[in-house]
Short mmCIF file of N, CA and C in Angstrom, two decimals:
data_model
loop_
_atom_site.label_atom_id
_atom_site.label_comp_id
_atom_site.label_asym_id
_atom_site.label_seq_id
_atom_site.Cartn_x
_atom_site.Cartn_y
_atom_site.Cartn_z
N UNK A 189 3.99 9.78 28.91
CA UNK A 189 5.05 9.26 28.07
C UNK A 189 4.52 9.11 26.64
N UNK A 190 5.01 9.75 25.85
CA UNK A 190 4.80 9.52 24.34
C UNK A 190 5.07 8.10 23.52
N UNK A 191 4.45 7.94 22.67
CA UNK A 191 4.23 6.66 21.85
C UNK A 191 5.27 6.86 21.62
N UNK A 192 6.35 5.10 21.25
CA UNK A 192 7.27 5.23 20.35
C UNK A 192 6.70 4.19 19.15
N UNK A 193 7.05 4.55 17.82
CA UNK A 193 6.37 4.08 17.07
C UNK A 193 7.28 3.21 16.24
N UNK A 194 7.15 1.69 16.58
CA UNK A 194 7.94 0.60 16.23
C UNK A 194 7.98 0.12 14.56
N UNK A 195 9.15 0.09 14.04
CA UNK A 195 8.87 -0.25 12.37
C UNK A 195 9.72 -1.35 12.57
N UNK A 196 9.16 -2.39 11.51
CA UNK A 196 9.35 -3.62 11.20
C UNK A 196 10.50 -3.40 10.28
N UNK A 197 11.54 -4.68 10.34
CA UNK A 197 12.51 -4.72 9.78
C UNK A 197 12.24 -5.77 8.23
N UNK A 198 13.11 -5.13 7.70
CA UNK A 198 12.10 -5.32 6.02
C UNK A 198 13.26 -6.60 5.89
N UNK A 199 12.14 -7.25 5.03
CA UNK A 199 13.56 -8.80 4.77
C UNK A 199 13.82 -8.88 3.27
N UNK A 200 13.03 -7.59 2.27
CA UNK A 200 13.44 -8.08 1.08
C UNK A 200 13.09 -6.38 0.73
N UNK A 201 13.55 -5.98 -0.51
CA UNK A 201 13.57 -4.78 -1.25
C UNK A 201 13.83 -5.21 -2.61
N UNK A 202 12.68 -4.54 -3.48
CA UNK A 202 13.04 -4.28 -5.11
C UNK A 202 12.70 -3.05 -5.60
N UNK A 203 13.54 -3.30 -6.60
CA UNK A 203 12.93 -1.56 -7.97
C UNK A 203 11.72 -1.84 -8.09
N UNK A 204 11.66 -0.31 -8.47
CA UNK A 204 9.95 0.25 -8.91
C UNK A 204 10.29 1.34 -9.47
N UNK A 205 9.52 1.17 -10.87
CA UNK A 205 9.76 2.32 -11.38
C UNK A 205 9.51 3.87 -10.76
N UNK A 206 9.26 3.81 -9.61
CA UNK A 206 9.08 5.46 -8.53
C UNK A 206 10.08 5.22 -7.02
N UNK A 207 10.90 4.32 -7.44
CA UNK A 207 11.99 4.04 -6.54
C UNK A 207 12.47 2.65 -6.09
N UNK A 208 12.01 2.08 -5.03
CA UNK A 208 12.51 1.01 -4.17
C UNK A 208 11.23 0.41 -3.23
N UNK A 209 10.65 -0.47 -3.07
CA UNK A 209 9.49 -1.52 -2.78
C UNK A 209 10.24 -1.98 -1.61
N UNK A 210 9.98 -1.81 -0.08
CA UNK A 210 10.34 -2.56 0.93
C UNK A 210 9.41 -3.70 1.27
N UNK A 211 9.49 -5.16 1.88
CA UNK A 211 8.76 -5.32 2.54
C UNK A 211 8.72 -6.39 3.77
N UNK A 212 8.24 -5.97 4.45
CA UNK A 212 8.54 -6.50 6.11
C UNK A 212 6.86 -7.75 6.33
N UNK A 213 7.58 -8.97 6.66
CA UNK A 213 6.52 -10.00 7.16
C UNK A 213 6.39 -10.69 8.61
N UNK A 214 5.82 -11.03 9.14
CA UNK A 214 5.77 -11.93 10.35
C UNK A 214 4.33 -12.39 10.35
N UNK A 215 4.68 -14.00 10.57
CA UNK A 215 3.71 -14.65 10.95
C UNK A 215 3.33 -14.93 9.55
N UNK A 216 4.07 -15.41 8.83
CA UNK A 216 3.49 -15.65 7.40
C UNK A 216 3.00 -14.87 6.41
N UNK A 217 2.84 -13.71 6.64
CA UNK A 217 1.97 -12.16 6.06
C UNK A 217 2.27 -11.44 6.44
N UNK A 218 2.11 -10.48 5.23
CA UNK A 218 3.02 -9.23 5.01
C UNK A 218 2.50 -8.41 5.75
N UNK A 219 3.26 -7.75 6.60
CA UNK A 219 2.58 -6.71 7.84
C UNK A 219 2.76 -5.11 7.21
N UNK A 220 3.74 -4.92 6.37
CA UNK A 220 4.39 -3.77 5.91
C UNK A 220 5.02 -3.44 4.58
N UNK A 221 5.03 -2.75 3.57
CA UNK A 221 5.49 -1.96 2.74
C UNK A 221 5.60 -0.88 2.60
N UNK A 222 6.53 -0.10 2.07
CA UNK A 222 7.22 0.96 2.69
C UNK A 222 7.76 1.48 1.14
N UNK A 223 7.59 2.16 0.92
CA UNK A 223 8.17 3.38 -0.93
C UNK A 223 9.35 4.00 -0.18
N UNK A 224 10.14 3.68 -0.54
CA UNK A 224 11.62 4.46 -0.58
C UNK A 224 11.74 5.31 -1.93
N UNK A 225 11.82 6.27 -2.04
CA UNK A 225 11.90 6.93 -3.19
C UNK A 225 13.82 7.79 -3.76
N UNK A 226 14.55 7.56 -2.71
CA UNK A 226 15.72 8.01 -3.02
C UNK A 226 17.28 6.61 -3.28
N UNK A 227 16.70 5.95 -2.39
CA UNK A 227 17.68 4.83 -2.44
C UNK A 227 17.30 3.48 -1.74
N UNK A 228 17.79 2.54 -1.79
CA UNK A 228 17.21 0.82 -1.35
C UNK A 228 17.10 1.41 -0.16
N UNK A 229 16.46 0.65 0.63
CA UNK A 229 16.73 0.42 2.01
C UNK A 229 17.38 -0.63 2.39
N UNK A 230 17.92 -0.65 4.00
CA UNK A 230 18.64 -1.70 4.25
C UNK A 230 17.23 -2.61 4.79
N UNK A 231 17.84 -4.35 4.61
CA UNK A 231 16.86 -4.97 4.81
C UNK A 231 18.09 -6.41 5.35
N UNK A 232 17.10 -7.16 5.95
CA UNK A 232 18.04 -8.16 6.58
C UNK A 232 17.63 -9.73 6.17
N UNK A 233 18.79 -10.60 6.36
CA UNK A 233 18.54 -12.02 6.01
C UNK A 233 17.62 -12.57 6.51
N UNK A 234 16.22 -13.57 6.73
CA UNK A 234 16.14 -14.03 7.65
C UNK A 234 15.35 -15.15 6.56
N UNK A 235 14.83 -16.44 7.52
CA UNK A 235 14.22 -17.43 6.72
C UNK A 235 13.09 -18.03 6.37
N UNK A 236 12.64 -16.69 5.74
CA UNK A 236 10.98 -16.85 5.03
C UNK A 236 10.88 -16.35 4.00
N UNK A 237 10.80 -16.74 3.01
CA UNK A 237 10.70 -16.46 1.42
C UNK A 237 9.70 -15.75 1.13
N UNK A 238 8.20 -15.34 1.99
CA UNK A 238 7.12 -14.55 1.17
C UNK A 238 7.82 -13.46 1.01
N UNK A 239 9.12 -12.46 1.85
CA UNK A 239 9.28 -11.36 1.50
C UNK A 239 9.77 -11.17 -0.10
N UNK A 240 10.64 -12.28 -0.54
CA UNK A 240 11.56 -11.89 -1.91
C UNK A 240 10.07 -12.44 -2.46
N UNK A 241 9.03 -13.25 -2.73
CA UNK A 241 7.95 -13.26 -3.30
C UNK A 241 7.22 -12.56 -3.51
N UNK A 242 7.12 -11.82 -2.48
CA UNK A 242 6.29 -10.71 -2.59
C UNK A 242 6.87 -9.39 -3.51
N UNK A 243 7.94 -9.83 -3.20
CA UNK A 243 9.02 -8.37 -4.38
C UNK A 243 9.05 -9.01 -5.97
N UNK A 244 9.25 -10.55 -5.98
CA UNK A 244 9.08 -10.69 -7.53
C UNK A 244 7.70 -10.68 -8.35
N UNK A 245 6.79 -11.29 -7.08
CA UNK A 245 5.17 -10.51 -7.73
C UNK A 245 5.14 -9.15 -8.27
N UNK A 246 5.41 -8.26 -7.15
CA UNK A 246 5.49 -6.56 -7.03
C UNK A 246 6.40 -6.45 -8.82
N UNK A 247 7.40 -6.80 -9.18
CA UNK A 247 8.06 -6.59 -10.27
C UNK A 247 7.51 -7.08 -11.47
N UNK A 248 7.03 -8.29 -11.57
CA UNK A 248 6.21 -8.83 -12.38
C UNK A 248 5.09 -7.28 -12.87
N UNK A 249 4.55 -7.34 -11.92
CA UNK A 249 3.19 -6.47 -11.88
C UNK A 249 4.00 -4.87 -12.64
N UNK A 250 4.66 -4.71 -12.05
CA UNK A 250 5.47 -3.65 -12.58
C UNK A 250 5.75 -3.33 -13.91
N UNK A 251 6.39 -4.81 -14.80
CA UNK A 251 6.50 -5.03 -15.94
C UNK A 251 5.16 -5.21 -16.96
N UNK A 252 4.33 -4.65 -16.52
CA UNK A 252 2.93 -5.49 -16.74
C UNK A 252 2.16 -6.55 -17.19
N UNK A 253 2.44 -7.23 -16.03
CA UNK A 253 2.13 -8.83 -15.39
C UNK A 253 0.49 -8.41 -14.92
N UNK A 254 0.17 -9.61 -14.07
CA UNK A 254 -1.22 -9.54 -14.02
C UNK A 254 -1.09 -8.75 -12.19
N UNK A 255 -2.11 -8.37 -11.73
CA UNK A 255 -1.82 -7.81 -10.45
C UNK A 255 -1.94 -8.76 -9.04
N UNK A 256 -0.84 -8.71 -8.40
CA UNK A 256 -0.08 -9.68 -7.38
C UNK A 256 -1.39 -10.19 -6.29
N UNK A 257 -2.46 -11.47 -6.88
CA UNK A 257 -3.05 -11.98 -5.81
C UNK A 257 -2.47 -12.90 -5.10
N UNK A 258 -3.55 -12.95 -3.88
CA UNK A 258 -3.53 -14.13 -2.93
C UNK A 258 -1.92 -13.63 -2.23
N UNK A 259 -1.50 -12.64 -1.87
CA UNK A 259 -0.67 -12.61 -0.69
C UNK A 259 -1.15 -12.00 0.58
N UNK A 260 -0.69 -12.78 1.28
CA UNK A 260 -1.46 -12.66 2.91
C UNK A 260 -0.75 -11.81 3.43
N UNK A 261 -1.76 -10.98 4.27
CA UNK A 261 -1.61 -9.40 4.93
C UNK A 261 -2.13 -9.63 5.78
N UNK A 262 -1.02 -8.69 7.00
CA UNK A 262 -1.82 -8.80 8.19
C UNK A 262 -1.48 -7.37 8.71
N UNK A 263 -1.98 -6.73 8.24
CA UNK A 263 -1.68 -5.23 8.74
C UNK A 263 -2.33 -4.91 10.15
N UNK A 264 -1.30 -4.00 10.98
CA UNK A 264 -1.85 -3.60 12.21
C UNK A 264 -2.58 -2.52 11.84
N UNK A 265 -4.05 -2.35 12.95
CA UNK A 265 -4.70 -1.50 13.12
C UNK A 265 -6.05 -1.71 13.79
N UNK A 266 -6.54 -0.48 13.58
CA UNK A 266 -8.22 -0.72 14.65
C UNK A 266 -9.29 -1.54 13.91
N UNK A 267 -10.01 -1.86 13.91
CA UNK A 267 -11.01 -2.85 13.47
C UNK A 267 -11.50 -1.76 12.64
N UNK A 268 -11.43 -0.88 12.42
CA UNK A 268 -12.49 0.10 11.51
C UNK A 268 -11.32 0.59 10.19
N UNK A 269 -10.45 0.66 10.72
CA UNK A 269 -8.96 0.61 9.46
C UNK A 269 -9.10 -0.99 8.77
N UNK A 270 -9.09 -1.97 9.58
CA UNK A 270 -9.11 -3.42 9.03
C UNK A 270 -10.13 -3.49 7.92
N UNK A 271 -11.30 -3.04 8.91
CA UNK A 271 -12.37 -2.89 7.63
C UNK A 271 -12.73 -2.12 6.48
N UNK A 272 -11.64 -1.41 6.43
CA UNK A 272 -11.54 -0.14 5.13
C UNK A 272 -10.53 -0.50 4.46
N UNK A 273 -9.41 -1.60 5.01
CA UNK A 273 -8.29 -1.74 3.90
C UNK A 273 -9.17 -3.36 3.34
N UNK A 274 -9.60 -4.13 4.03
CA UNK A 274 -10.60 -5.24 3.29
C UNK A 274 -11.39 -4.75 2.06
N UNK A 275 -12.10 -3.54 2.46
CA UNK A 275 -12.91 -2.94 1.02
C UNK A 275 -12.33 -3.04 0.70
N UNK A 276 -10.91 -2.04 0.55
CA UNK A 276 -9.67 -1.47 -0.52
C UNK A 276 -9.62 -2.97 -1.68
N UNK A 277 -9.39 -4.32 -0.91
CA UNK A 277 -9.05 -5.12 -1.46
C UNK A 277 -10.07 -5.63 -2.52
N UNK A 278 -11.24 -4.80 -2.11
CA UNK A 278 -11.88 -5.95 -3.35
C UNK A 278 -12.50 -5.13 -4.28
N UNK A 279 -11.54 -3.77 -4.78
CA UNK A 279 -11.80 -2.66 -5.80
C UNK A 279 -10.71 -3.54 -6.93
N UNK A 280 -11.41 -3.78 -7.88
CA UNK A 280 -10.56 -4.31 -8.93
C UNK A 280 -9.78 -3.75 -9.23
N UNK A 281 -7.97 -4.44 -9.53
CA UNK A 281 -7.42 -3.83 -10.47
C UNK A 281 -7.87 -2.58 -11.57
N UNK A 282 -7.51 -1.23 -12.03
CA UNK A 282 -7.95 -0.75 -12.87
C UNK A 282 -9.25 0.34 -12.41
N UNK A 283 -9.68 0.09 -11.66
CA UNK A 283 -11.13 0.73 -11.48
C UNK A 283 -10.69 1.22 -10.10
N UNK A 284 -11.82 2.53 -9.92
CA UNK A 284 -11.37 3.52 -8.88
C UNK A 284 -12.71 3.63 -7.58
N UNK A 285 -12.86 4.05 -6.65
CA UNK A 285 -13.91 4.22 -5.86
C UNK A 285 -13.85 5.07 -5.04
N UNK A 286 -14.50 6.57 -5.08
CA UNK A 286 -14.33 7.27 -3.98
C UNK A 286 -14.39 6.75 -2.54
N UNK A 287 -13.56 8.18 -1.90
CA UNK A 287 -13.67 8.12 -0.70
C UNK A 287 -15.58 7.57 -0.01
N UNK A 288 -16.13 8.30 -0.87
CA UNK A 288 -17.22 8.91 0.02
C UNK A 288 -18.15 7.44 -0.78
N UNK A 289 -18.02 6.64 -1.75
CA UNK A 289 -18.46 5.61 -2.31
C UNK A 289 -18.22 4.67 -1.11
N UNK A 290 -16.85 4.40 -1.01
CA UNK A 290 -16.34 3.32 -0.02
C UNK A 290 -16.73 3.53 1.44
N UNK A 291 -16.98 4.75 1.61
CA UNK A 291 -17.67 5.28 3.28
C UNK A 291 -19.05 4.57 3.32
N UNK A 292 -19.58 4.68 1.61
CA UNK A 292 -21.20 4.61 1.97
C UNK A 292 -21.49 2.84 2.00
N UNK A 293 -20.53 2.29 1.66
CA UNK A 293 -20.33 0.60 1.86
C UNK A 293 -20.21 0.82 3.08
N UNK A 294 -19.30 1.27 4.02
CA UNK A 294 -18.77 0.63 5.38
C UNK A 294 -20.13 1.29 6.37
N UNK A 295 -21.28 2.38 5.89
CA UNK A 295 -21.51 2.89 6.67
C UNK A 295 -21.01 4.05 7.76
N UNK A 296 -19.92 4.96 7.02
CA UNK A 296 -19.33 5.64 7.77
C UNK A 296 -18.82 6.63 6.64
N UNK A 297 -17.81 7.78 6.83
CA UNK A 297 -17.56 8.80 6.43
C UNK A 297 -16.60 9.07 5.60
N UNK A 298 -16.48 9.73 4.46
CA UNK A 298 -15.34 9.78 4.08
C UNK A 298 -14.22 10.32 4.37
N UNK A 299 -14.54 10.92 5.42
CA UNK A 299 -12.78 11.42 6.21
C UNK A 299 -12.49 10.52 7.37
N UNK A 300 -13.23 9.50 7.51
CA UNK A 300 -12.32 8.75 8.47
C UNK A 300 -11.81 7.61 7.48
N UNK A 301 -12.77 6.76 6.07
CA UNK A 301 -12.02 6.40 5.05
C UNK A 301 -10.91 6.47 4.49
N UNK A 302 -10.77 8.41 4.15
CA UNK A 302 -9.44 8.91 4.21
C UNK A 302 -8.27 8.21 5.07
N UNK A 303 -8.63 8.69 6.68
CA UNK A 303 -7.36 8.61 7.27
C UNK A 303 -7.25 6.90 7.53
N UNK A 304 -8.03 5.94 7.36
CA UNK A 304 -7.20 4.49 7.83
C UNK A 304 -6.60 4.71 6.19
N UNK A 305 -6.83 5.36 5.03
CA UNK A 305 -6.24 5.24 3.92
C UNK A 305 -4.75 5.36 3.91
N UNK A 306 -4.95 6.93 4.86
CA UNK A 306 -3.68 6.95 5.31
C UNK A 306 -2.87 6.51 6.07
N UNK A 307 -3.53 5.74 6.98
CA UNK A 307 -2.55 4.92 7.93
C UNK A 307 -2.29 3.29 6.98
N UNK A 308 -2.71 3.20 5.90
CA UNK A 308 -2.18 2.10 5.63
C UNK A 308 -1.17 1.16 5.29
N UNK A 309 -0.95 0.19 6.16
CA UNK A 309 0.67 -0.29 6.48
C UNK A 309 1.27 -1.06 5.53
N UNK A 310 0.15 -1.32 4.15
CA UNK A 310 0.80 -2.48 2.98
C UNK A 310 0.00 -1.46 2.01
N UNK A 311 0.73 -0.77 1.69
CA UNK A 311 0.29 0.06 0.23
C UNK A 311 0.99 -0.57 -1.01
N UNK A 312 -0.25 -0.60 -1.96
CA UNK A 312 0.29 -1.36 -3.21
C UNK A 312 -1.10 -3.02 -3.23
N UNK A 313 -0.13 -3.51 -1.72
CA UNK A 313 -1.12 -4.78 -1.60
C UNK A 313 -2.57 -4.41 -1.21
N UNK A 314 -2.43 -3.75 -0.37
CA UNK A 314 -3.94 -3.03 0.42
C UNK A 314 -3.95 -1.48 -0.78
N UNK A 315 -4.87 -2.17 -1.57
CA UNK A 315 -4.43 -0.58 -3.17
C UNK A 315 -5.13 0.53 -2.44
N UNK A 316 -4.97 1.35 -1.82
CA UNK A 316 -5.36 2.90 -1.13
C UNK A 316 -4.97 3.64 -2.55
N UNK A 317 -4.29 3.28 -3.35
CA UNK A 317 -4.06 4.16 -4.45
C UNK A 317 -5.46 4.46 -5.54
N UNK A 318 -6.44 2.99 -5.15
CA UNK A 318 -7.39 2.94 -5.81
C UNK A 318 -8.49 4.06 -5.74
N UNK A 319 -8.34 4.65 -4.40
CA UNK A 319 -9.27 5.02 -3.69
C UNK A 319 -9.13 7.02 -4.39
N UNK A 320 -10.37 7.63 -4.85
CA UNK A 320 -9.99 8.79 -5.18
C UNK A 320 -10.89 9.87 -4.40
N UNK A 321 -10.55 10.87 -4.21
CA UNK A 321 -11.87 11.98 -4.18
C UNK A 321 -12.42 12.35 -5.22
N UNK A 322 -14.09 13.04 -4.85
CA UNK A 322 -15.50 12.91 -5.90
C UNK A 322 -14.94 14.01 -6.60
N UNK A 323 -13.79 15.07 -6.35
CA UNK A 323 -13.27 15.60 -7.67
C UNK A 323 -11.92 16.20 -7.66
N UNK A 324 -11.11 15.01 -7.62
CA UNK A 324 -10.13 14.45 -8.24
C UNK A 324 -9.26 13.34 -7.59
N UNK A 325 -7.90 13.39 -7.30
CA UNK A 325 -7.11 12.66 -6.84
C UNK A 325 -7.33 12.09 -5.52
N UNK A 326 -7.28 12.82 -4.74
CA UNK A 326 -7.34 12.84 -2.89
C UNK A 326 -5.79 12.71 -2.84
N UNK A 327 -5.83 11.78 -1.85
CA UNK A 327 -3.96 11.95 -1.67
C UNK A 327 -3.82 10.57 -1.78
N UNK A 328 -2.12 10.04 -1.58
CA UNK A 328 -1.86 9.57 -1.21
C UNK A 328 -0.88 9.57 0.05
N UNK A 329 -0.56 8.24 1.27
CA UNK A 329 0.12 8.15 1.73
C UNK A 329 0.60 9.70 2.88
N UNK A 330 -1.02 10.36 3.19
CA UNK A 330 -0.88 11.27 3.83
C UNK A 330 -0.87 12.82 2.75
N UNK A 331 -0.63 12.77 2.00
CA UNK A 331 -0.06 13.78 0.83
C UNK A 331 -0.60 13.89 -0.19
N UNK A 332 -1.34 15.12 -0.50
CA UNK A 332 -1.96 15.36 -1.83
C UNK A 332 -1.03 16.57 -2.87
N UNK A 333 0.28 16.31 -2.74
CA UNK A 333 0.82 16.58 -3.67
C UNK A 333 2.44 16.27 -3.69
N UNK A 334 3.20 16.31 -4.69
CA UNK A 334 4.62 16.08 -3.80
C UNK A 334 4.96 14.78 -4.73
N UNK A 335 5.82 14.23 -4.92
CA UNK A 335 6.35 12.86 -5.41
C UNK A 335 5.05 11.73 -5.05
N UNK A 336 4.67 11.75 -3.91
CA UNK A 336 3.72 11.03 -3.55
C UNK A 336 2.64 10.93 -4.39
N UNK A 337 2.46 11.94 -4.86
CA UNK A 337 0.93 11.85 -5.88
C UNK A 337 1.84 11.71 -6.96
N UNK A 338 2.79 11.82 -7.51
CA UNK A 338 3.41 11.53 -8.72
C UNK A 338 3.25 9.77 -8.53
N UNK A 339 3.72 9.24 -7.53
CA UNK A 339 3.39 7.66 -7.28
C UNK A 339 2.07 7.08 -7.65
N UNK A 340 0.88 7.75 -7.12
CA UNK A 340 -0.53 7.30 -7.34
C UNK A 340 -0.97 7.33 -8.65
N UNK A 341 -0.31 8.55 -8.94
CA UNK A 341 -0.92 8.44 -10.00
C UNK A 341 -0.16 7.72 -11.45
N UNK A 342 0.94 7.37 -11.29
CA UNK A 342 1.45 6.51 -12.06
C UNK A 342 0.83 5.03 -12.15
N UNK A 343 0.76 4.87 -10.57
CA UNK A 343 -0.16 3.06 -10.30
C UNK A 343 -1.67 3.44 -10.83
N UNK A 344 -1.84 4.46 -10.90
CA UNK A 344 -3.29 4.21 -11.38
C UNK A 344 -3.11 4.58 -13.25
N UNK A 345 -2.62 5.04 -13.58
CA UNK A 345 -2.32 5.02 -14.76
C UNK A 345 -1.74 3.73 -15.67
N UNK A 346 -0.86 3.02 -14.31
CA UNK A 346 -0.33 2.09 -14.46
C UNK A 346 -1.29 0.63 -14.68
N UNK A 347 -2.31 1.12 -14.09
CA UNK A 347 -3.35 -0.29 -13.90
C UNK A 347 -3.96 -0.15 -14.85
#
């Protein structure tokens, strides 16, 4: 029987200048963000405020505000993704770190770096955008070319 692969229902959505900012929380922390690039998504009422917080940080930052600390993430994944989006987190605003830089911190490779890059479930908060190859972009969000890298590379331009 094949995986079915469960997505979290988003409780708040804002603009971004490369579209629409979803984002889905439980348990106090943000489990999910999600780039809509054609139109809002639907998102539902419910009664916990980090989601619309987390969208007026995200906008702030947008406008260029300072970049959105101290929101709690709890992204699913394997302990070796956990420990590659933790690096992610403590690449400063502004400044970049290869794949194969951030491999040689964790002790491991830059193509498995890559892919928890790519599996990452809070992009933006967990910055994978930070993260580049030793000559040039790498991808983002699965994709090294496409609107998607038009995204990265705006946030990194942007920072």
């Amino acid at each position: 029987m094949a995986d079915i692969e469960v997505h979290p229902v988003f409780q708040a959505a804002c603009k971004a200048p490369f579209g629409w900012v979803a984002v889905a929380t439980r348990g106090g922390a943000v489990c999910e963000v999600d780039i809509f690039q054609q139109q809002k998504p639907k998102t539902v009422a419910v009664d916990d405020p980090l989601a619309e917080e987390v969208c007026v940080a995200l906008q702030r930052w947008f406008a260029g505000g300072g970049w959105p600390h101290d929101i709690p993430v709890a992204p699913a994944g394997t302990m070796f993704q956990k420990r590659v989006w933790h690096a992610l987190q403590q690449i400063p605003a502004g400044e970049t770190l290869t794949y194969g830089e951030v491999a040689r911190k964790l002790g491991s490779g830059p193509r498995a770096v890559g892919g928890a890059c790519r599996r990452n479930p809070v992009p933006l908060l967990v910055p994978c955008h930070r993260v580049v190859a030793a000559n040039g972009d790498g991808g983002f969000a699965g994709h090294t070319d496409g609107r998607r890298m038009e995204i990265k590379r705006w946030l990194l331009s942007h920072e």
